[in-house]
Coordinates of C-alpha atoms in Angstrom, one line a residue:
X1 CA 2.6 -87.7 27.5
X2 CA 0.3 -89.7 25.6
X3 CA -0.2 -88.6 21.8
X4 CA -3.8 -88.6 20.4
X5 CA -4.8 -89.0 17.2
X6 CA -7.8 -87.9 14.9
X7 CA -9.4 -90.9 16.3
X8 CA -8.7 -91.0 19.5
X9 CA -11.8 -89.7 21.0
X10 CA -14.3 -92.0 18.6
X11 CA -16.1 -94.3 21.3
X12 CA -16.5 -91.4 23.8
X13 CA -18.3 -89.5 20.4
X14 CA -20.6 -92.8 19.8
X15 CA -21.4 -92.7 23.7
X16 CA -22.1 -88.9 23.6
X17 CA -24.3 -89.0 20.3
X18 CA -26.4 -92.1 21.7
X19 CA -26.9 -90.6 24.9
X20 CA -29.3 -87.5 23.7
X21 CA -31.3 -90.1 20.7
X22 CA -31.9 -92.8 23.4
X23 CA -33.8 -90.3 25.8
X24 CA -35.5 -88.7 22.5
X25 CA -36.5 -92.1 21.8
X26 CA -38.1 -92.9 25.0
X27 CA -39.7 -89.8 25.6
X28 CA -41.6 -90.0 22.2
X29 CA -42.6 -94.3 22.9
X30 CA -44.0 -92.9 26.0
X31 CA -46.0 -90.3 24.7
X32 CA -47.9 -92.7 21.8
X33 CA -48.2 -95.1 24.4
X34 CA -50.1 -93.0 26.8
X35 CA -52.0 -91.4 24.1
X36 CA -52.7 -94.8 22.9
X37 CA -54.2 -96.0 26.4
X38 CA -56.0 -93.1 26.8
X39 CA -57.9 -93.4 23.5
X40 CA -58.6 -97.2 24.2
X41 CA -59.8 -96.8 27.9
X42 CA -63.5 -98.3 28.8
X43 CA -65.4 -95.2 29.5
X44 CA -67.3 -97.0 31.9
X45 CA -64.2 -97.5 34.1
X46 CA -61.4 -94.4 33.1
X47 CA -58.1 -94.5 34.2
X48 CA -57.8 -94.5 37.9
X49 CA -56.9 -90.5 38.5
X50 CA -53.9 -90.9 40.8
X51 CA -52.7 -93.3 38.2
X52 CA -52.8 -91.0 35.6
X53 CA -51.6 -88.3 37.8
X54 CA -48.5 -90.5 38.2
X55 CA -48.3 -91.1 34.4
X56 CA -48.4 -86.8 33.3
X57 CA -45.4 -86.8 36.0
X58 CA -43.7 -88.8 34.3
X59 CA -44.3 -87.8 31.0
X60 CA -43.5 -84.0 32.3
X61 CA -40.1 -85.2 33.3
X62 CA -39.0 -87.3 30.4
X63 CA -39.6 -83.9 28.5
X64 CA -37.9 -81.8 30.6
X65 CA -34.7 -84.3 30.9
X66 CA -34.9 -84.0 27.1
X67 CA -35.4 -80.1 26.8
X68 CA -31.9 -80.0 29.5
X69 CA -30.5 -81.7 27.5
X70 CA -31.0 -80.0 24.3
X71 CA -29.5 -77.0 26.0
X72 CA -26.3 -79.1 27.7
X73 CA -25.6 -79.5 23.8
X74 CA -26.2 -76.0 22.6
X75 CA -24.0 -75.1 25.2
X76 CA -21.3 -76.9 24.9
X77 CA -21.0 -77.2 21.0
X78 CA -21.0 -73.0 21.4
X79 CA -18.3 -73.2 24.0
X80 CA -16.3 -75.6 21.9
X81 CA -16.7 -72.3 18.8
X82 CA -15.3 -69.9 21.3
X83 CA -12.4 -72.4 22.4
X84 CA -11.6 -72.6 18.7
X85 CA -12.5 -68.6 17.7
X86 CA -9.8 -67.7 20.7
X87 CA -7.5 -70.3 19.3
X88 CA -7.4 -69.1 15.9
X89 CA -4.5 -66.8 16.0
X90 CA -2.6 -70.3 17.0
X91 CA -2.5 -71.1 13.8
X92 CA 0.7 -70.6 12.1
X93 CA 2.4 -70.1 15.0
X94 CA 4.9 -72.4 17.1
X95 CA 4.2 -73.7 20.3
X96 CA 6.2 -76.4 22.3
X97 CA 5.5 -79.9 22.5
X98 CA 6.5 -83.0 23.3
X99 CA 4.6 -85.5 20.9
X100 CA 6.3 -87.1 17.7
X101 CA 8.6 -85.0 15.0
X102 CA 7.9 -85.3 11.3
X103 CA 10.8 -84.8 9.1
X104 CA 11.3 -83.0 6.4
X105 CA 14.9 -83.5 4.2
X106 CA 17.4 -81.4 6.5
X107 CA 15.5 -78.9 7.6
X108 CA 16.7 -78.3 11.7
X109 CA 14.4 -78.7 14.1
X110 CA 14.0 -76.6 17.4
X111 CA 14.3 -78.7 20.4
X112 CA 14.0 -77.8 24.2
X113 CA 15.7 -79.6 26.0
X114 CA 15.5 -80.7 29.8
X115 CA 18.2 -82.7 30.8
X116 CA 18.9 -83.5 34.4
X117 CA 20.4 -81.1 36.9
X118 CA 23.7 -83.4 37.6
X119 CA 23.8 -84.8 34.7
X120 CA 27.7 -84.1 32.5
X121 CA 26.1 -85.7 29.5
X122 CA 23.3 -85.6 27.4
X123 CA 22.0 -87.9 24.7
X124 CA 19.2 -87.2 22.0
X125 CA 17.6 -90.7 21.3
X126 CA 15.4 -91.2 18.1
X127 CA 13.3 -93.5 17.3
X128 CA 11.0 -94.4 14.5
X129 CA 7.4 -95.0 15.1
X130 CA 7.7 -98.7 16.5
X131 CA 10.2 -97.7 18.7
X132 CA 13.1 -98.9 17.5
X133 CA 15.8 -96.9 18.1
X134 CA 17.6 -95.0 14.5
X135 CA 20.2 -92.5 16.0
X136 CA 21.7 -90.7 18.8
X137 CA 23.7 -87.5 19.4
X138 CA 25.5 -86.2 22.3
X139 CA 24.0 -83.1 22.2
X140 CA 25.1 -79.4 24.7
X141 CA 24.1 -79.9 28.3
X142 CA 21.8 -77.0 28.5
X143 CA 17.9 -76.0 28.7
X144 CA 18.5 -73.3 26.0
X145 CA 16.5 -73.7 22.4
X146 CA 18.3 -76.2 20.0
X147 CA 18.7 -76.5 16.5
X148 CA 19.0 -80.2 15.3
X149 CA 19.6 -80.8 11.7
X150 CA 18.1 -84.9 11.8
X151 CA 20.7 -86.6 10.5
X152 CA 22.1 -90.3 11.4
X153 CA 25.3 -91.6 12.9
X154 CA 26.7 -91.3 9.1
X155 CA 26.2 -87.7 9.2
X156 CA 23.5 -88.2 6.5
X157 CA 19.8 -87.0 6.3
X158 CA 17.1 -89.3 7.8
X159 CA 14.8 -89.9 5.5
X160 CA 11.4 -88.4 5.4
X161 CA 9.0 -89.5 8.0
X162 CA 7.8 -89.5 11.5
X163 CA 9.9 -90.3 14.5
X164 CA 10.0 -89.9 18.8
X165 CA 12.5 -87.9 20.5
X166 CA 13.8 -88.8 23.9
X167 CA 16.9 -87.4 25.9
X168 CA 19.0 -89.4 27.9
X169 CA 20.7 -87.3 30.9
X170 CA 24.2 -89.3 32.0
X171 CA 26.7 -88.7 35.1
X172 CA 30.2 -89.9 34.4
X173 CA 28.6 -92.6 32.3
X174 CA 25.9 -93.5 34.5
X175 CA 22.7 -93.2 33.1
X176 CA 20.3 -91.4 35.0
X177 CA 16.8 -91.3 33.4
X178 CA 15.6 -90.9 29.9
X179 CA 12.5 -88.2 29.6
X180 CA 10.4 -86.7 26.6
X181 CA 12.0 -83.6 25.1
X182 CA 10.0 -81.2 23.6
X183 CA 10.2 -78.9 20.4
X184 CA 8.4 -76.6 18.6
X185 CA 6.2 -77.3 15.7
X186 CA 3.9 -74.6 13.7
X187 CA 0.2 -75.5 13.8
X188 CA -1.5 -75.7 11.1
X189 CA -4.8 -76.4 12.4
X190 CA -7.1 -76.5 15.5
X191 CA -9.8 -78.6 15.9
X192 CA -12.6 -79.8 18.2
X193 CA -13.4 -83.3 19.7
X194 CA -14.6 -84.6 22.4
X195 CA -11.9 -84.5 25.0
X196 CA -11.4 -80.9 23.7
X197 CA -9.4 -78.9 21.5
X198 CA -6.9 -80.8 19.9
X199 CA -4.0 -78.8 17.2
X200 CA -3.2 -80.5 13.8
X201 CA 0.8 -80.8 13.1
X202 CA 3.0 -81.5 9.9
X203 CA 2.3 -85.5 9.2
X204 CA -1.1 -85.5 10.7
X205 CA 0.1 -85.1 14.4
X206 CA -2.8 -84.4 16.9
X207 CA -2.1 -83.1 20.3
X208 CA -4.7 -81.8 22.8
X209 CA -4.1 -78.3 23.4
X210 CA -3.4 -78.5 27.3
X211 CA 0.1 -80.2 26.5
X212 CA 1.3 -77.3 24.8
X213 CA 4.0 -76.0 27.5
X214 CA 4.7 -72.4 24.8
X215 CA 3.5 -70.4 22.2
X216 CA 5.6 -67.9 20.0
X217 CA 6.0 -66.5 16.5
X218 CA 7.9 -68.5 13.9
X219 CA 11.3 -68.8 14.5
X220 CA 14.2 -68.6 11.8
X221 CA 16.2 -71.8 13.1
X222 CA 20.3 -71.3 13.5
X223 CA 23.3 -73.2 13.2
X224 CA 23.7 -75.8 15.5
X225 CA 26.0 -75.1 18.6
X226 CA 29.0 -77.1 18.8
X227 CA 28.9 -80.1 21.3

């Protein structure tokens, strides 16, 4: 799953905002030029009629492509308010994702895992954010809600920061695949853009909304089963 960022939906913004301005624009060069012509016409020989006919068709359909589309933007800036209104209760609660972690000194972290069906061994893989990889930990082979406490092969904490989870599922040593794994973080914030409604995380983490795969109250995280 690709993570977005604040940013990530600026050029379709700069496409959407020049869109409306551009056809404003027109419409109004349009309108002083036929006013213009009209008021500088030779009496003695006036606009041909089916000319001019042609010209207030125009003109009425420049303004009504601009009055649609003064509405297509009402419309959708109030659907975007009751996306967020419905969302609101989100906030402060923990839903499941798979998108970067951000660490915080030891605090455990739920994770959900998925490892294969077969597979007699799985791996939790963490990387920083170039992806290179920090740690790993053979963790239970099970779907069931995790508790890791990010530490390193030294049994130390990680430091602070941001880092991607990935599981590795193995079958008497033989790897089989490595896929995301997801865990729950609390949001702290929804927001609108372009491509939709997109929910704020701990260390500025953006995620559009439709990746979230679980929502829940927040969750007192337990010990860590043994392995």
């Amino acid at each position: 799953m690709e993570v977005y960022s604040a940013t990530s939906g600026t050029s379709s913004a700069a496409v959407q905002d020049i869109a409306p301005s551009t056809v404003t624009s027109d419409y109004e060069t349009f309108l002083i030029m036929m006013t213009t012509q009209i008021q500088n016409q030779d009496p003695l020989e006036p606009m041909d009629a089916n000319e001019f006919a042609v010209q207030l068709a125009t003109f009425s359909s420049v303004e009504q492509q601009v009055l649609t589309n003064d509405l297509l933007t009402g419309l959708s800036n109030q659907m975007g308010m009751m996306g967020m209104a419905q969302m609101q209760g989100w906030i402060g609660n923990e839903v499941r994702i798979a998108a970067p972690v951000t660490i915080t000194g030891s605090t455990p972290l739920i994770l959900s895992p998925n490892p294969a069906a077969i597979a007699d061994k799985a791996v939790l893989v963490v990387r920083d954010p170039d992806g290179v990889e920090v740690t790993r930990q053979e963790i239970p082979i099970s779907t069931a809600d995790y508790a890791w406490t990010p530490t390193g092969a030294d049994g130390e904490p990680l430091p602070d920061g941001l880092y991607i989870l990935s599981l590795e599922s193995y079958s008497e040593d033989v790897l089989l695949g490595e896929t995301e794994i997801e865990h729950y973080a609390v949001v702290q914030e929804v927001r609108a853009s372009p491509s939709g409604t997109t929910l704020m995380f701990e260390g500025g983490i953006e995620v559009p909304s439709i990746y979230v795969t679980a929502l829940r109250e927040p969750t007192v995280p337990t010990s860590e089963p043994e392995v």
